[in-house]
N, CA and C of each residue as an Amber inpcrd file, in Angstrom:
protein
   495
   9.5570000-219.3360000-287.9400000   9.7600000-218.2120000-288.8390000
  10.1530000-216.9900000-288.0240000  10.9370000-216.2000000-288.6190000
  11.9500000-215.2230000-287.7790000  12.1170000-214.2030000-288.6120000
  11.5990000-212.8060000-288.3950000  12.0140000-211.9960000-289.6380000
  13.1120000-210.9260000-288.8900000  13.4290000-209.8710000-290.1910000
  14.3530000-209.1180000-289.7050000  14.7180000-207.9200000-290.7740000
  15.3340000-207.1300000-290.3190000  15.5910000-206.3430000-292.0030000
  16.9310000-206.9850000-292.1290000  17.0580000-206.4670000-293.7380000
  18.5240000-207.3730000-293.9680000  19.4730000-206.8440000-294.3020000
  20.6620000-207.0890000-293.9120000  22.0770000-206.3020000-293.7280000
  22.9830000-206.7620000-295.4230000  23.7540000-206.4430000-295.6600000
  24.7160000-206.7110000-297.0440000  24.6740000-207.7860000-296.6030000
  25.1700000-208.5180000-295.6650000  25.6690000-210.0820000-295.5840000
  24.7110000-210.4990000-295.4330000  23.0180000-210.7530000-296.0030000
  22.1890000-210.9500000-297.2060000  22.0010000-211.0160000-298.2470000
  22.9550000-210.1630000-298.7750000  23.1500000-210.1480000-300.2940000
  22.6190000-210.7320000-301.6420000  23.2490000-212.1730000-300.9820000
  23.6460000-213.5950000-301.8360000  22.3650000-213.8170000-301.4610000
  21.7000000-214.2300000-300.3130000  20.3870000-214.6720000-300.5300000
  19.1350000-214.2850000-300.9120000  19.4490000-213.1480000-300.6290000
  18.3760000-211.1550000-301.0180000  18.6270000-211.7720000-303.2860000
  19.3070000-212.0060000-303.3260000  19.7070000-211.8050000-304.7180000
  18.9960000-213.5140000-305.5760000  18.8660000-214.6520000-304.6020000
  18.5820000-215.7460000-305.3730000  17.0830000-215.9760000-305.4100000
  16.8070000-215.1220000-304.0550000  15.2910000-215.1810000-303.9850000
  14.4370000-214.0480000-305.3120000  15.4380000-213.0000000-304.9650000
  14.5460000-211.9120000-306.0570000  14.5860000-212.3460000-307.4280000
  15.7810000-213.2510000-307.9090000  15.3100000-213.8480000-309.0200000
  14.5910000-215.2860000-309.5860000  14.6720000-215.4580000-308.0300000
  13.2970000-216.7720000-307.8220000  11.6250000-215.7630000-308.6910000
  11.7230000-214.7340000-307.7010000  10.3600000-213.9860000-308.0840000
  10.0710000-213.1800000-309.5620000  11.7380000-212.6130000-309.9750000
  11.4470000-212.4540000-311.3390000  11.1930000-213.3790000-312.3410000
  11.7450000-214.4580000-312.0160000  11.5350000-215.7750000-312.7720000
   9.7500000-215.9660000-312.9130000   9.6760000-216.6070000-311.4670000
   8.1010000-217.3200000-311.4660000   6.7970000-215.7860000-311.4930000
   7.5800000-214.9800000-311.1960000   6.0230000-213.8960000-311.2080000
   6.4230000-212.7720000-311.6270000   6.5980000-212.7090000-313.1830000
   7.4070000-211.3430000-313.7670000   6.4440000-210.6250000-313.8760000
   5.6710000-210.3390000-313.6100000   4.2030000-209.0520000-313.4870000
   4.1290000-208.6870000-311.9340000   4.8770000-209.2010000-311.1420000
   5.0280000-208.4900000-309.9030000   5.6270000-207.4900000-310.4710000
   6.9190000-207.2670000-311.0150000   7.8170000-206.3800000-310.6920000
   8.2390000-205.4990000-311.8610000   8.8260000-204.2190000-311.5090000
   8.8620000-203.5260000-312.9790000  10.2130000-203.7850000-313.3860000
  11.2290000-204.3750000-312.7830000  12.1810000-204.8290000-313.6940000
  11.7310000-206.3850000-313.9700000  12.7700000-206.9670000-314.5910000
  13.0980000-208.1230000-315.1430000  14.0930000-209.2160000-314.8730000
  14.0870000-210.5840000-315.0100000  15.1630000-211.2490000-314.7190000
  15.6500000-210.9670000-315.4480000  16.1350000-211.1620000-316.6570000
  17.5840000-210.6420000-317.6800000  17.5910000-209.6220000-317.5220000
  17.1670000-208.0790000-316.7370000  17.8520000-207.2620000-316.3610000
  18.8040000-207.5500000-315.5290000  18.3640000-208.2880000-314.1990000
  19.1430000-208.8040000-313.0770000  19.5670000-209.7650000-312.8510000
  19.9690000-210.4250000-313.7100000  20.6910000-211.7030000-313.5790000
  21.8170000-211.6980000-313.2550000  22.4740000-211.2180000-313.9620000
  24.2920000-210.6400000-314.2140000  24.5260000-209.4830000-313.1740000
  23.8940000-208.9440000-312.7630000  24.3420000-208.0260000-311.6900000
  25.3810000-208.4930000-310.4900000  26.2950000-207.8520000-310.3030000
  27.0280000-208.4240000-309.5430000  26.5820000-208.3810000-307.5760000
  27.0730000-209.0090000-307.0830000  26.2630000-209.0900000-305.4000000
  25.9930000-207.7570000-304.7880000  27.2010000-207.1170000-305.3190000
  27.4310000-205.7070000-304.2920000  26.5830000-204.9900000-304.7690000
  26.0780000-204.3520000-305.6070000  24.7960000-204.5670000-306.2550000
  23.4370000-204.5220000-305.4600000  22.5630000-205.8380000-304.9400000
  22.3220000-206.2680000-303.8910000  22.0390000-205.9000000-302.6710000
  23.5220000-205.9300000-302.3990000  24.1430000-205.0740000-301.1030000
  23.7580000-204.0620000-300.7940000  23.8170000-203.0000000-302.0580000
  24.0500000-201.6870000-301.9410000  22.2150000-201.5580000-301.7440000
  21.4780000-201.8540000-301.9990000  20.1040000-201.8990000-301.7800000
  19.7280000-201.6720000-300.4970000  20.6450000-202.4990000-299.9230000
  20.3630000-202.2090000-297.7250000  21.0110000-201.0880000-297.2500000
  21.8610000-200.5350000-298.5200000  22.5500000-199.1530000-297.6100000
  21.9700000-197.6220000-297.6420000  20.7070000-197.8030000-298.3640000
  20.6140000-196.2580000-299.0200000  19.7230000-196.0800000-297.6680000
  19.7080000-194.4980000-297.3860000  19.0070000-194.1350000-296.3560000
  17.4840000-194.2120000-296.3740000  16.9510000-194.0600000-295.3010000
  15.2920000-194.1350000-295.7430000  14.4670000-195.4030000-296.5400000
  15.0870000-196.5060000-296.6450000  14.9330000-197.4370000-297.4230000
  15.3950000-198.7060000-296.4490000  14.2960000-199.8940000-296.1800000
  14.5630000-200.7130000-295.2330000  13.8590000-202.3250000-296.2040000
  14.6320000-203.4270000-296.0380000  14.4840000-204.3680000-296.7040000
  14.2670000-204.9290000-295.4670000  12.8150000-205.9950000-295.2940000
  12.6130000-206.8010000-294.4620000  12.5570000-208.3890000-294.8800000
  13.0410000-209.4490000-294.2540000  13.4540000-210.5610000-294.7250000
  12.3560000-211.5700000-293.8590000  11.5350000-212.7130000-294.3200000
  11.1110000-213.2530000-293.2440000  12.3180000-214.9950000-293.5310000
  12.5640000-215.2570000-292.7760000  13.4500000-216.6430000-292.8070000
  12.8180000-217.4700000-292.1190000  12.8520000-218.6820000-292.5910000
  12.1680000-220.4590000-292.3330000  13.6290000-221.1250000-291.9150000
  14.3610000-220.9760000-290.6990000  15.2710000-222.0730000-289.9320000
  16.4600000-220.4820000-290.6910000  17.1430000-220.6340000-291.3610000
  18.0100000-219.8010000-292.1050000  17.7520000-219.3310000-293.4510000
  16.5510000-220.1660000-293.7990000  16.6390000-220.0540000-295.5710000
  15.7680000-218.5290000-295.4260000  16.0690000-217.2960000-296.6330000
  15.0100000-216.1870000-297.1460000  13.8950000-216.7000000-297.2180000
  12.6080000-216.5440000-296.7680000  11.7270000-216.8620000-298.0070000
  11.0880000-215.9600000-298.4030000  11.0510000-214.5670000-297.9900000
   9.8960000-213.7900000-298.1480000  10.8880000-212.6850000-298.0980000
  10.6420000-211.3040000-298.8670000  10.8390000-210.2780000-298.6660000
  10.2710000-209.1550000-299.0210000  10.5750000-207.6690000-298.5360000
   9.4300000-206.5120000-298.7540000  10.1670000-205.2660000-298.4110000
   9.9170000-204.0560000-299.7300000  11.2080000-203.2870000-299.1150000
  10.4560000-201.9840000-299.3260000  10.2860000-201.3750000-297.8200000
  10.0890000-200.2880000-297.3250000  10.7420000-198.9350000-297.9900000
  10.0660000-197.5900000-298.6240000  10.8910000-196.7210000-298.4510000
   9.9350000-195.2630000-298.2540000  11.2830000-194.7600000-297.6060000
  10.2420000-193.5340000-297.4930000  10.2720000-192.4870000-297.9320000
   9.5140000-191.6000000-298.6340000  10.2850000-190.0440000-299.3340000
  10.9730000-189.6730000-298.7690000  12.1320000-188.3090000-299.6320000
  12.7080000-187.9780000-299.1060000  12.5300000-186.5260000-298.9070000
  11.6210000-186.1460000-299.8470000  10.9750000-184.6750000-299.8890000
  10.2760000-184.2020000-298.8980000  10.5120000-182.9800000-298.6560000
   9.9600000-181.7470000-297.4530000   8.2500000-182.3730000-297.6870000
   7.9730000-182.6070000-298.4570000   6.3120000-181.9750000-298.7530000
   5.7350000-183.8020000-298.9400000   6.7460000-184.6540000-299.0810000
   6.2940000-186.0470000-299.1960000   6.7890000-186.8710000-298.1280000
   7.3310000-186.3850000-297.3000000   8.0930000-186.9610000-296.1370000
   6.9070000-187.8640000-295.1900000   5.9860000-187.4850000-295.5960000
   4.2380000-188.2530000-295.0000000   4.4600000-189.4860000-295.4780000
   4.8370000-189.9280000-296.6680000   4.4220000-191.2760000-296.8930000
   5.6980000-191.8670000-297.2230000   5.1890000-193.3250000-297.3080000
   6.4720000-194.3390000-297.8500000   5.8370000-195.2230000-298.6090000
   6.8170000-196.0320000-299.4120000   6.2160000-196.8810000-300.1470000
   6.5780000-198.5420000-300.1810000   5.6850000-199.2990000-300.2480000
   6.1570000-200.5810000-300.5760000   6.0220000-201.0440000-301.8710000
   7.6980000-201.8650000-301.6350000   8.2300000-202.7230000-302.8480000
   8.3460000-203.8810000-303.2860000   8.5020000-204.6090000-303.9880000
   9.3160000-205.6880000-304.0480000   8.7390000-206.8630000-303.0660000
   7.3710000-207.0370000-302.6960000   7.0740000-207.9150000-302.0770000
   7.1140000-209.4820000-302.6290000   7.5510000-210.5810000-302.0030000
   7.5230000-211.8920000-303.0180000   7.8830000-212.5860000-301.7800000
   7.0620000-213.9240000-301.4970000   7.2920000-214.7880000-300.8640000
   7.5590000-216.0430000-301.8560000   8.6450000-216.4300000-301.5740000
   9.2750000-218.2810000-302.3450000   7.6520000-218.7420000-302.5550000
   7.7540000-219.3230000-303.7370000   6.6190000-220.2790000-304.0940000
   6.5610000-221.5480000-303.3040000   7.9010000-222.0430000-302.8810000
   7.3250000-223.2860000-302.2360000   6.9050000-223.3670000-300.7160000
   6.4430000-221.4690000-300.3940000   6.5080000-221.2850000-299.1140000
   5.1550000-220.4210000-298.6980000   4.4060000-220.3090000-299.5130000
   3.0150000-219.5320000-299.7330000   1.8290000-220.4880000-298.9410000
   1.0440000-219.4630000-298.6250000  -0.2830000-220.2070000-298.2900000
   0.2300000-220.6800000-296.4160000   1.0140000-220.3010000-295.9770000
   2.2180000-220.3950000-294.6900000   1.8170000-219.3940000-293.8410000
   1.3150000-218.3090000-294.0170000   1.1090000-216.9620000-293.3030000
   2.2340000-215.5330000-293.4710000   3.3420000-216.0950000-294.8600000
   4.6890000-215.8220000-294.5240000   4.1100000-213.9830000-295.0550000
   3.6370000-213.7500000-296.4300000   2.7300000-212.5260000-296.4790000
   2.5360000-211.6570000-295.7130000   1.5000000-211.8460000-294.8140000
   0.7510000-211.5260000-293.7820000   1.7180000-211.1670000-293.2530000
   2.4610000-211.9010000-291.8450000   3.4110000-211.9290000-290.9780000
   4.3610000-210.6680000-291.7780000   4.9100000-210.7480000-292.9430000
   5.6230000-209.6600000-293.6770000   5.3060000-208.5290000-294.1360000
   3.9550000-208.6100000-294.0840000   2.8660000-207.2160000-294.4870000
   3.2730000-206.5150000-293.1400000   2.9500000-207.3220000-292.2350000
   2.6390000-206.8160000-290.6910000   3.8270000-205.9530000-290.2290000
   4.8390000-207.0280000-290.3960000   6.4900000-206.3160000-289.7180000
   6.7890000-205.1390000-290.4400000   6.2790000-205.1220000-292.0600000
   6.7400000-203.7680000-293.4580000   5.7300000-202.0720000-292.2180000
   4.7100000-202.5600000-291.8960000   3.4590000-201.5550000-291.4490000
   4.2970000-201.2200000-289.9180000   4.5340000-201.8990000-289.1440000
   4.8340000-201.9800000-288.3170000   6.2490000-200.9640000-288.2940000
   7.0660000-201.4580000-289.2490000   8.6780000-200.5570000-289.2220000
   7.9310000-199.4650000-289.6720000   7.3400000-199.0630000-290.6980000
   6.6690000-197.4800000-291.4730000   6.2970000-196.5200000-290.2150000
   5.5690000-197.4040000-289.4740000   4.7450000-197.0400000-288.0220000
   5.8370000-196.1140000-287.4400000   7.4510000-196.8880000-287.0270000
   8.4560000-196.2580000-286.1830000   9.1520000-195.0690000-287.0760000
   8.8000000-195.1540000-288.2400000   9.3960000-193.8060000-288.7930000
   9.2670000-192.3860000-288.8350000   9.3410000-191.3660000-288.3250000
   9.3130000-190.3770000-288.0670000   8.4590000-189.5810000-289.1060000
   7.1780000-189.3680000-288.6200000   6.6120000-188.7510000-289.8190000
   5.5670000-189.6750000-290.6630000   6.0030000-190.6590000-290.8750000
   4.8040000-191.2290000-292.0160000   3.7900000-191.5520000-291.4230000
   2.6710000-190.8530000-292.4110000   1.4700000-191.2490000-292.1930000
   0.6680000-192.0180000-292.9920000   0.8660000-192.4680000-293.9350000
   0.5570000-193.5380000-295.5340000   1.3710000-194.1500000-296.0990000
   0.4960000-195.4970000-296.2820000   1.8690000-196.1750000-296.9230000
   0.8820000-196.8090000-298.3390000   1.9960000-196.6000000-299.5160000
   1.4790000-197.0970000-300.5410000   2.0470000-198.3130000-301.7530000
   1.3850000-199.0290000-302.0800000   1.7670000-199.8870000-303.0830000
   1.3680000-200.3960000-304.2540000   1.7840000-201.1930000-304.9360000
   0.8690000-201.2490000-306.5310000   1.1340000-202.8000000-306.7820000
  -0.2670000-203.4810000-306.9810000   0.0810000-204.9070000-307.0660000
  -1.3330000-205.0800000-308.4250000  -0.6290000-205.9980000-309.2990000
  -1.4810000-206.1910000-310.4700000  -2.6940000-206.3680000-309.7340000
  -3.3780000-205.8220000-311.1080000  -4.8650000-206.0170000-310.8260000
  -5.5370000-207.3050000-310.2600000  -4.9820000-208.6880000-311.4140000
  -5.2620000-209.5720000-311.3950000  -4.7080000-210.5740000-310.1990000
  -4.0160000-210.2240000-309.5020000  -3.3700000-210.8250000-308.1650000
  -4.2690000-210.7560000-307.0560000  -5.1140000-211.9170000-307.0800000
  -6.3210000-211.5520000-306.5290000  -6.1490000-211.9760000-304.8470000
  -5.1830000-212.6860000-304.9620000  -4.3480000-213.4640000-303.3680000
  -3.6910000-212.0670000-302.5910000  -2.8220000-211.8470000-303.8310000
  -1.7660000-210.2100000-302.9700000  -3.1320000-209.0360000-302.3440000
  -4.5050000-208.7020000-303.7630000  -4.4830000-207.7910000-302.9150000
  -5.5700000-208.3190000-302.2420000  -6.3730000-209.1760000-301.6480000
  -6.7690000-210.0040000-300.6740000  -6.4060000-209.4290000-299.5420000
  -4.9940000-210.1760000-299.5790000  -4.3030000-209.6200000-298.0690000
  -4.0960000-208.0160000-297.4830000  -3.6820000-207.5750000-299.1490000
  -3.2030000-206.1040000-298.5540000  -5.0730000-205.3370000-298.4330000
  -5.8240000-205.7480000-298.6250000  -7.0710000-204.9310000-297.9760000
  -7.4840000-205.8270000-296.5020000  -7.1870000-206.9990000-296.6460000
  -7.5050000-207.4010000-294.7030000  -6.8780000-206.4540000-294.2380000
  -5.4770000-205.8670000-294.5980000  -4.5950000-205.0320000-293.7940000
  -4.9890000-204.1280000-293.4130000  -5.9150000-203.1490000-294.4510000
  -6.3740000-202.1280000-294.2150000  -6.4180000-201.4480000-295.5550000
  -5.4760000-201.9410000-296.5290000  -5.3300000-200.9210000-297.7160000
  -6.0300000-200.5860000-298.7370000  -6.4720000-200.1200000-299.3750000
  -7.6570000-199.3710000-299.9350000  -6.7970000-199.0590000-301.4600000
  -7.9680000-199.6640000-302.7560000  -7.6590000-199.3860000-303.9450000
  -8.1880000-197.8000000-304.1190000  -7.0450000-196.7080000-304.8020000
  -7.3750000-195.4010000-305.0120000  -6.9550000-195.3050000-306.2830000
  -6.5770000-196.3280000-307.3500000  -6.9940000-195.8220000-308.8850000
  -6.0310000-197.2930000-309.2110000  -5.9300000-197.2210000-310.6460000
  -5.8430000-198.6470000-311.6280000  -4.8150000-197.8100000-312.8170000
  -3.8180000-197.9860000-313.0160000  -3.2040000-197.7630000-314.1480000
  -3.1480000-198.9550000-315.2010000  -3.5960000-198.3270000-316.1860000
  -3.7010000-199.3220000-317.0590000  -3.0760000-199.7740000-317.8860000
  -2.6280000-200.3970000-318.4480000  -1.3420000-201.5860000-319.2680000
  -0.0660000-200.8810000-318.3740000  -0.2480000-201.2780000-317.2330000
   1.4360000-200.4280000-316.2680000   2.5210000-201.0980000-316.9570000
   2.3700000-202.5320000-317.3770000   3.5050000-203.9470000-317.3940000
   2.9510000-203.8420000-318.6060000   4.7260000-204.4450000-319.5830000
   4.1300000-204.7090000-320.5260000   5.0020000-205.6940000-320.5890000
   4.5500000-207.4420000-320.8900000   5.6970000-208.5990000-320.9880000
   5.3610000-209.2910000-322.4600000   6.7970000-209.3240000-323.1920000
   5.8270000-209.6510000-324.3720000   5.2800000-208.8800000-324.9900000
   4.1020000-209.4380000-325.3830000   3.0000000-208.5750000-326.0960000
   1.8810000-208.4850000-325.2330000   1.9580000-209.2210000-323.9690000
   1.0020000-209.0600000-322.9250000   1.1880000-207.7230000-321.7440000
  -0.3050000-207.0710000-321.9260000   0.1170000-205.8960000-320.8690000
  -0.9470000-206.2410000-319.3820000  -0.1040000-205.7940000-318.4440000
  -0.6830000-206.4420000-316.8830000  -1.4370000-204.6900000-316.5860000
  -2.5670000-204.5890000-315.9180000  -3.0790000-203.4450000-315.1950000
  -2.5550000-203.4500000-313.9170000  -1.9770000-202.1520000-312.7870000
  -1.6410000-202.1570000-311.5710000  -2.6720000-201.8400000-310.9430000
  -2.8410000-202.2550000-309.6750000  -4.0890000-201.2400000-308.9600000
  -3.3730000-200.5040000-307.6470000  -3.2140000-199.3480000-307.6030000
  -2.7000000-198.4740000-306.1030000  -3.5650000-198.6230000-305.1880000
  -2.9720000-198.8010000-304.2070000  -4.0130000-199.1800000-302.7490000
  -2.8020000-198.1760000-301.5000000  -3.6250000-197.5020000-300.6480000
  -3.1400000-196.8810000-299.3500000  -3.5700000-197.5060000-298.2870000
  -2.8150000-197.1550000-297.4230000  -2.9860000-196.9160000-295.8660000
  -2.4730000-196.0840000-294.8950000  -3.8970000-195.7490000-294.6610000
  -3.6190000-194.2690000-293.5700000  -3.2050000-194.9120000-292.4640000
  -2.1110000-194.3630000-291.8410000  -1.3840000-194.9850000-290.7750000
  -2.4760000-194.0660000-289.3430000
């Protein structure tokens, strides 16, 4: 396993995995697969180009399996923290260390950024595996929004968790 952040010519694979994860775990994320289905690659692409914003990839031989996307304010007065996104490791690739290893490299890049001192994220309440890991890490629940997701007629609770860098 080999990670890396990922460049446009990721795209295509940045794009089959994220709707691997909207598919199998639509309460991760606040969009949707039939939002993003039809989106075209460049699309995608354009995700690795915006400034302050870093997509990390972990890969098994060549294949994606895992990804996690870093960003950091851009404001005078918020320039302290960044946030994590979009975390999802392939289902047929869990329980691997691939998480962890991707938690690590996401903390690790935040670390080299100029300025941040917290990093924050929001993973359902009920994801009792995700936030498992993200408190071995260090991260700390600081409040619960309640019905954040709503799928269906089913609503998911988020819980916010930090880390003081």
């Amino acid at each position: 396993m080999n990670s890396r952040l990922l460049t446009t010519e990721d795209a295509e694979a940045y794009r089959n995995l994220r709707l691997e994860g909207l598919q199998n775990n639509p309460e991760a994320f606040g969009s949707s697969f039939e939002e993003e289905k039809d989106y075209p690659i460049k699309q995608f692409a354009d995700r690795f180009e915006f400034q302050g914003s870093y997509t990390l990839g972990v890969f098994d031989h060549e294949e994606l399996v895992g990804v996690a996307t870093l960003v950091q304010e851009s404001k005078v007065k918020l320039k302290h923290k960044a946030n994590i996104f979009a975390v999802y490791v392939s289902t047929k690739k869990r329980g691997l260390g691939i998480g962890k290893h991707l938690m690590i490299e996401t903390i690790n890049k935040a670390r080299e950024l100029k300025g941040v001192e917290q990093l924050t994220l929001t993973v359902v309440s009920t994801n009792a595996s995700a936030k498992g890991l993200y408190s071995s890490l260090g991260f700390e629940v600081f409040g619960t929004e309640k019905r954040a997701l709503k799928i269906g007629q089913q609503y998911f609770d988020e819980d916010y968790m930090v880390l003081f860098l």
